[in-house]
Structure formats: C-alpha cells, structure tokens
Amino acid sequence: MNKINKLFAERPADKKLLSLYFCAGCPTLDGTADVILAMQSRGIDMIEVGIPFSDPLADGPVIQTAATQALRNGISVQKIFDQLKAVKDKVTIPLVLMGYLNPILHYGIEAFCQSCAEAGVSGMIIPDLPFSDYLDTVKPVADRYDLRVIMLITPETSEERIRFIDDNTDGFIYMVSSAAITGAQKSFDEQKQEYFRRINAMNLRNPRMIGFGISNAQTLKAAQDNAAGAIIGSKFVTLLNESEGDANAALDMLFEALRS
C-alpha cells in the first residue's frame, strides 16, 4: 500500500497528523537526508521535500529565499533524488515532493515518476499543474508507479471543482488556508473558519490536510480541529535557517512555538 494511504488508513480516530515542509538544499546542499531522519525520529508523520525553482508563484518570501539559496548551493532535481535514495531504506514515513511544473517537465514526467519510486517518494504536489494535464498526462504515469498526485484547494475553489478533485485524486487533499501565498500567520479569522466549516460539511471522500500560515498553537489547533492534520512550511524553514541546518534544534524551537 502507498505510504500516504497507509498513514491515513491506520491513523487512530483521535490522532491529528503533522506534516512539515522544507526546501531541499537549504540551508546546506547536503543536509536533506539529515533533516528527513531528524523529523522522522521526532514523530513527524509526513514530510514535504521542496524542489527549488526560480519562480515559485505560490510561495511567500521565506520559501522564495530558501529556494534561491538552495539553487545557489547547487541543488538540482537529480541531486535531490540521489540524496533521497541514500536514505530510502531508513525512511518509513511518507515523503511528498513539492515542486513546480517547469523543472519536472525538464526532467521528464516518466523519468520523474520512476525516480520518485526508486527514491521512496510516495507522492507529489505540483501547484501549477493544470487539472486537465494531470488527468491526461500525469495521472496515468503516476498511477503506474503507485504515486499520489496531491491537489490543492483554496477558499476560492468552487464546490463543483472540489468534488471533481475529490473524485479524481487519492491520498489526501491539500486544503490551503487562504488564497494568498505561503507565510506564517498569528491566527485564522472568521472568514477562514467559515471556509473550514464549509469544506467539513461537504463530507469529502479524501482526508484533508490544512496548510499555509500555521505557526503557533492557535493556528495549529484550528487546522487540526478541521482536518486530519496540519502542514507547516514557512515557520519551519525559518527555524531551520536560524539553526544553520540543525534540524533537531529547529524542531525544538518549532515545538515550543506550537505550544504558545
């Protein structure tokens, strides 16, 4: 069974999941494996490994800066796969690659999916992948390699489209907390809370994870109360940079921030 499906299938009813994002190659070129293993040892349920891109449209300044630094460090899609393969046998939790379409097309859809399977990757998030291209081109290849292509929804996504996504994807749905770019927020306002309630009432087939803006106890609780779990990106990327790549130190600071 795909590790993403296994994670949600075996999750106790009262267990709320926590997934973290970091950008491969930042702050150090060769730190990817150490960050993953540290996260796993500290109880993180799922990891998003970011593929740096020069024009990350959905990302805020923190992740944009991390991507720029990673590219300057010399990271590439091939190097990311090489780093993941080196720890494949040690990683038991789902790994999801998060990247934009351009570098994936340059690598080749078939080659990318094959490399994902060889490196122990369970799924991918491609924010700028048109849904028609997903259905016609990407999904058939991903299915052959037992990979899950995770789609995002926002407060502006129509109910019709949400149900279409739910019917044609597997794994989980990435529920973006707002229509804005990534970045830490102190709280979720009533408009966002209403969005959470609206999606809850749809009784979707796929589980949902809420991301974008989660950085403290209040935003974490709001996300976990309204989905299977939460995804944290910018806050952890900031802390990882502050700790100069020491993932355990960054996790200590993150867990402290999530208690306050």
CSV table of C-alpha atoms in Angstrom, one decimal:
chain,number,residue,atom,x,y,z
A,1,MET,CA,0.0,0.0,0.0
A,2,ASN,CA,1.2,3.5,-0.8
A,3,LYS,CA,2.6,5.1,2.4
A,4,ILE,CA,0.3,8.1,2.2
A,5,ASN,CA,-2.8,5.9,2.0
A,6,LYS,CA,-1.4,3.7,4.8
A,7,LEU,CA,-0.8,6.7,7.1
A,8,PHE,CA,-4.4,7.9,6.8
A,9,ALA,CA,-5.9,4.4,6.9
A,10,GLU,CA,-4.1,3.4,10.1
A,11,ARG,CA,-4.5,6.7,11.8
A,12,PRO,CA,-6.5,6.4,15.1
A,13,ALA,CA,-9.6,8.5,15.0
A,14,ASP,CA,-8.3,10.9,17.6
A,15,LYS,CA,-4.8,11.2,16.1
A,16,LYS,CA,-4.1,14.5,14.3
A,17,LEU,CA,-1.2,14.4,11.9
A,18,LEU,CA,1.6,16.9,11.5
A,19,SER,CA,3.5,17.3,8.2
A,20,LEU,CA,6.5,19.6,7.7
A,21,TYR,CA,7.9,21.2,4.6
A,22,PHE,CA,11.5,22.1,4.0
A,23,CYS,CA,13.4,23.1,0.9
A,24,ALA,CA,16.0,20.6,-0.3
A,25,GLY,CA,19.4,22.1,-0.5
A,26,CYS,CA,18.8,24.9,2.1
A,27,PRO,CA,20.5,26.0,4.2
A,28,THR,CA,23.1,23.4,3.2
A,29,LEU,CA,23.5,21.4,0.0
A,30,ASP,CA,23.9,18.0,1.6
A,31,GLY,CA,21.5,18.3,4.5
A,32,THR,CA,18.4,16.8,3.0
A,33,ALA,CA,18.8,13.3,4.4
A,34,ASP,CA,19.7,14.5,7.9
A,35,VAL,CA,16.6,16.8,8.1
A,36,ILE,CA,14.4,13.9,7.0
A,37,LEU,CA,15.8,11.5,9.5
A,38,ALA,CA,15.6,14.0,12.3
A,39,MET,CA,11.9,14.8,11.5
A,40,GLN,CA,11.1,11.1,11.5
A,41,SER,CA,12.8,10.4,14.8
A,42,ARG,CA,10.9,13.3,16.4
A,43,GLY,CA,7.5,12.0,15.4
A,44,ILE,CA,6.6,14.0,12.3
A,45,ASP,CA,4.0,12.0,10.3
A,46,MET,CA,4.8,13.1,6.8
A,47,ILE,CA,7.4,15.3,5.0
A,48,GLU,CA,7.2,17.6,2.1
A,49,VAL,CA,10.5,18.0,0.3
A,50,GLY,CA,10.6,21.2,-1.7
A,51,ILE,CA,12.2,21.2,-5.2
A,52,PRO,CA,13.7,24.7,-5.5
A,53,PHE,CA,12.5,26.8,-8.5
A,54,SER,CA,13.5,30.3,-9.6
A,55,ASP,CA,9.8,31.4,-9.9
A,56,PRO,CA,7.8,29.9,-7.1
A,57,LEU,CA,4.4,31.6,-7.7
A,58,ALA,CA,2.6,30.2,-4.6
A,59,ASP,CA,5.3,30.8,-2.1
A,60,GLY,CA,6.0,33.8,0.1
A,61,PRO,CA,9.3,35.4,0.8
A,62,VAL,CA,10.6,32.8,3.3
A,63,ILE,CA,10.3,29.9,0.9
A,64,GLN,CA,11.3,32.0,-2.1
A,65,THR,CA,14.5,33.0,-0.3
A,66,ALA,CA,15.2,29.3,0.7
A,67,ALA,CA,14.7,28.3,-2.9
A,68,THR,CA,17.2,30.9,-4.1
A,69,GLN,CA,19.7,29.8,-1.6
A,70,ALA,CA,19.3,26.2,-2.5
A,71,LEU,CA,19.9,26.9,-6.2
A,72,ARG,CA,23.0,28.9,-5.3
A,73,ASN,CA,24.2,26.0,-3.2
A,74,GLY,CA,24.0,23.8,-6.4
A,75,ILE,CA,20.9,21.7,-5.7
A,76,SER,CA,19.2,20.0,-8.6
A,77,VAL,CA,16.3,17.6,-9.1
A,78,GLN,CA,18.8,14.8,-9.8
A,79,LYS,CA,20.8,15.6,-6.6
A,80,ILE,CA,17.6,15.6,-4.6
A,81,PHE,CA,16.8,12.1,-5.9
A,82,ASP,CA,20.3,10.9,-5.1
A,83,GLN,CA,20.0,12.2,-1.5
A,84,LEU,CA,16.7,10.6,-1.0
A,85,LYS,CA,17.9,7.2,-2.4
A,86,ALA,CA,20.8,7.3,0.1
A,87,VAL,CA,18.3,7.1,3.0
A,88,LYS,CA,15.4,5.2,1.3
A,89,ASP,CA,15.8,2.1,3.5
A,90,LYS,CA,15.8,4.2,6.7
A,91,VAL,CA,12.6,6.2,5.9
A,92,THR,CA,9.3,4.7,7.0
A,93,ILE,CA,7.0,7.8,6.8
A,94,PRO,CA,5.6,9.2,3.5
A,95,LEU,CA,7.7,11.6,1.5
A,96,VAL,CA,6.0,14.0,-0.8
A,97,LEU,CA,7.9,16.1,-3.4
A,98,MET,CA,6.6,19.6,-3.7
A,99,GLY,CA,7.7,21.4,-6.9
A,100,TYR,CA,6.6,23.4,-9.9
A,101,LEU,CA,5.9,22.0,-13.3
A,102,ASN,CA,8.8,23.5,-15.2
A,103,PRO,CA,11.7,21.5,-13.6
A,104,ILE,CA,9.6,18.4,-13.6
A,105,LEU,CA,8.8,18.7,-17.3
A,106,HIS,CA,12.5,19.4,-18.0
A,107,TYR,CA,13.4,16.2,-16.1
A,108,GLY,CA,10.6,14.3,-17.9
A,109,ILE,CA,7.3,13.1,-16.4
A,110,GLU,CA,8.1,9.4,-16.9
A,111,ALA,CA,11.6,9.8,-15.6
A,112,PHE,CA,10.5,11.9,-12.7
A,113,CYS,CA,7.9,9.3,-11.6
A,114,GLN,CA,10.3,6.5,-12.0
A,115,SER,CA,12.9,8.3,-9.9
A,116,CYS,CA,10.3,9.0,-7.3
A,117,ALA,CA,9.5,5.3,-7.0
A,118,GLU,CA,13.2,4.4,-6.8
A,119,ALA,CA,13.9,7.1,-4.1
A,120,GLY,CA,11.0,6.0,-1.9
A,121,VAL,CA,8.8,9.0,-2.6
A,122,SER,CA,5.0,8.4,-2.2
A,123,GLY,CA,3.5,11.4,-3.8
A,124,MET,CA,4.0,14.9,-5.3
A,125,ILE,CA,2.4,18.3,-5.2
A,126,ILE,CA,2.7,20.4,-8.3
A,127,PRO,CA,0.8,23.7,-7.6
A,128,ASP,CA,0.8,25.0,-11.2
A,129,LEU,CA,-0.2,21.7,-12.8
A,130,PRO,CA,-3.5,22.3,-14.7
A,131,PHE,CA,-6.1,19.7,-13.8
A,132,SER,CA,-6.7,18.7,-17.4
A,133,ASP,CA,-3.0,18.0,-17.8
A,134,TYR,CA,-3.0,16.0,-14.6
A,135,LEU,CA,-5.8,13.8,-15.8
A,136,ASP,CA,-4.5,13.3,-19.4
A,137,THR,CA,-0.7,13.2,-18.9
A,138,VAL,CA,0.5,13.0,-15.3
A,139,LYS,CA,-2.0,10.7,-13.5
A,140,PRO,CA,-1.6,7.7,-15.9
A,141,VAL,CA,2.1,7.7,-15.4
A,142,ALA,CA,1.9,8.4,-11.6
A,143,ASP,CA,-0.6,5.5,-11.2
A,144,ARG,CA,1.9,3.1,-12.9
A,145,TYR,CA,4.4,3.9,-10.2
A,146,ASP,CA,1.9,3.9,-7.3
A,147,LEU,CA,2.4,7.7,-6.7
A,148,ARG,CA,-0.2,10.1,-5.4
A,149,VAL,CA,-0.6,13.5,-7.0
A,150,ILE,CA,-1.9,15.8,-4.3
A,151,MET,CA,-4.2,18.7,-5.4
A,152,LEU,CA,-4.7,22.0,-3.6
A,153,ILE,CA,-8.0,23.7,-2.9
A,154,THR,CA,-8.4,27.3,-1.6
A,155,PRO,CA,-11.3,29.4,-0.2
A,156,GLU,CA,-12.0,30.4,-3.8
A,157,THR,CA,-12.2,26.9,-5.2
A,158,SER,CA,-15.8,26.1,-6.2
A,159,GLU,CA,-17.7,23.3,-4.7
A,160,GLU,CA,-18.1,21.7,-8.1
A,161,ARG,CA,-14.3,21.7,-8.6
A,162,ILE,CA,-13.6,20.5,-5.1
A,163,ARG,CA,-15.9,17.5,-5.7
A,164,PHE,CA,-14.2,16.9,-9.1
A,165,ILE,CA,-10.8,16.9,-7.4
A,166,ASP,CA,-12.1,14.6,-4.7
A,167,ASP,CA,-13.4,12.1,-7.3
A,168,ASN,CA,-10.2,12.1,-9.4
A,169,THR,CA,-7.4,12.0,-6.8
A,170,ASP,CA,-6.3,9.8,-4.0
A,171,GLY,CA,-4.1,10.2,-0.9
A,172,PHE,CA,-5.3,13.5,0.6
A,173,ILE,CA,-6.4,16.9,-0.4
A,174,TYR,CA,-4.2,19.9,0.5
A,175,MET,CA,-6.5,22.5,1.9
A,176,VAL,CA,-4.8,25.9,1.6
A,177,SER,CA,-6.0,28.1,4.5
A,178,SER,CA,-6.2,31.2,2.3
A,179,ALA,CA,-6.0,32.3,-1.3
A,180,ALA,CA,-2.7,34.1,-0.5
A,181,ILE,CA,0.9,33.0,-0.8
A,182,THR,CA,2.6,30.9,1.9
A,183,GLY,CA,3.7,32.5,5.2
A,184,ALA,CA,3.2,32.3,8.9
A,185,GLN,CA,0.1,33.8,10.4
A,186,LYS,CA,-0.8,34.5,14.0
A,187,SER,CA,-4.5,33.4,13.7
A,188,PHE,CA,-7.2,32.4,11.3
A,189,ASP,CA,-10.0,34.9,11.1
A,190,GLU,CA,-13.7,34.1,11.0
A,191,GLN,CA,-13.7,34.1,7.2
A,192,LYS,CA,-11.1,31.3,7.2
A,193,GLN,CA,-13.0,29.4,10.0
A,194,GLU,CA,-16.2,29.6,7.8
A,195,TYR,CA,-14.2,28.1,4.9
A,196,PHE,CA,-13.1,25.3,7.1
A,197,ARG,CA,-16.7,24.6,8.2
A,198,ARG,CA,-18.0,24.7,4.7
A,199,ILE,CA,-15.5,22.1,3.5
A,200,ASN,CA,-16.2,19.9,6.5
A,201,ALA,CA,-19.8,19.9,5.6
A,202,MET,CA,-19.1,18.5,2.2
A,203,ASN,CA,-18.1,15.1,3.6
A,204,LEU,CA,-15.4,14.5,1.0
A,205,ARG,CA,-14.0,11.0,0.3
A,206,ASN,CA,-10.4,12.0,0.7
A,207,PRO,CA,-8.9,13.1,4.0
A,208,ARG,CA,-7.7,16.7,4.2
A,209,MET,CA,-4.6,18.4,5.5
A,210,ILE,CA,-4.6,22.2,6.1
A,211,GLY,CA,-1.5,24.3,5.3
A,212,PHE,CA,-0.3,27.9,4.8
A,213,GLY,CA,0.0,30.1,7.8
A,214,ILE,CA,0.4,27.6,10.6
A,215,SER,CA,3.0,28.8,13.1
A,216,ASN,CA,1.6,28.7,16.7
A,217,ALA,CA,-0.8,26.9,19.0
A,218,GLN,CA,-3.9,28.8,17.8
A,219,THR,CA,-3.4,28.2,14.1
A,220,LEU,CA,-2.3,24.6,14.7
A,221,LYS,CA,-5.5,23.9,16.7
A,222,ALA,CA,-7.7,25.5,14.1
A,223,ALA,CA,-6.2,23.4,11.4
A,224,GLN,CA,-6.2,20.1,13.3
A,225,ASP,CA,-9.8,20.7,14.5
A,226,ASN,CA,-11.0,21.0,10.9
A,227,ALA,CA,-8.9,18.3,9.1
A,228,ALA,CA,-6.9,15.2,9.5
A,229,GLY,CA,-3.9,17.3,10.4
A,230,ALA,CA,-1.7,20.3,9.6
A,231,ILE,CA,1.1,21.2,7.3
A,232,ILE,CA,3.8,23.6,8.4
A,233,GLY,CA,6.2,25.2,5.9
A,234,SER,CA,7.5,28.7,6.3
A,235,LYS,CA,7.8,28.6,10.1
A,236,PHE,CA,10.0,25.5,10.0
A,237,VAL,CA,12.1,26.8,7.0
A,238,THR,CA,12.8,30.0,9.0
A,239,LEU,CA,13.8,28.0,12.1
A,240,LEU,CA,16.0,25.6,10.1
A,241,ASN,CA,17.8,28.6,8.6
A,242,GLU,CA,18.2,30.1,12.1
A,243,SER,CA,19.7,26.9,13.4
A,244,GLU,CA,22.1,26.7,10.4
A,245,GLY,CA,20.6,23.4,9.3
A,246,ASP,CA,20.5,21.7,12.7
A,247,ALA,CA,17.1,20.0,12.3
A,248,ASN,CA,16.8,18.9,15.9
A,249,ALA,CA,17.4,22.4,17.1
A,250,ALA,CA,14.8,23.7,14.6
A,251,LEU,CA,12.3,21.1,15.7
A,252,ASP,CA,12.9,22.1,19.4
A,253,MET,CA,12.1,25.7,18.5
A,254,LEU,CA,9.1,24.7,16.4
A,255,PHE,CA,7.5,22.5,19.1
A,256,GLU,CA,8.0,25.4,21.6
A,257,ALA,CA,6.3,27.8,19.2
A,258,LEU,CA,3.4,25.4,18.7
A,259,ARG,CA,2.8,25.4,22.4
A,260,SER,CA,2.4,29.2,22.6
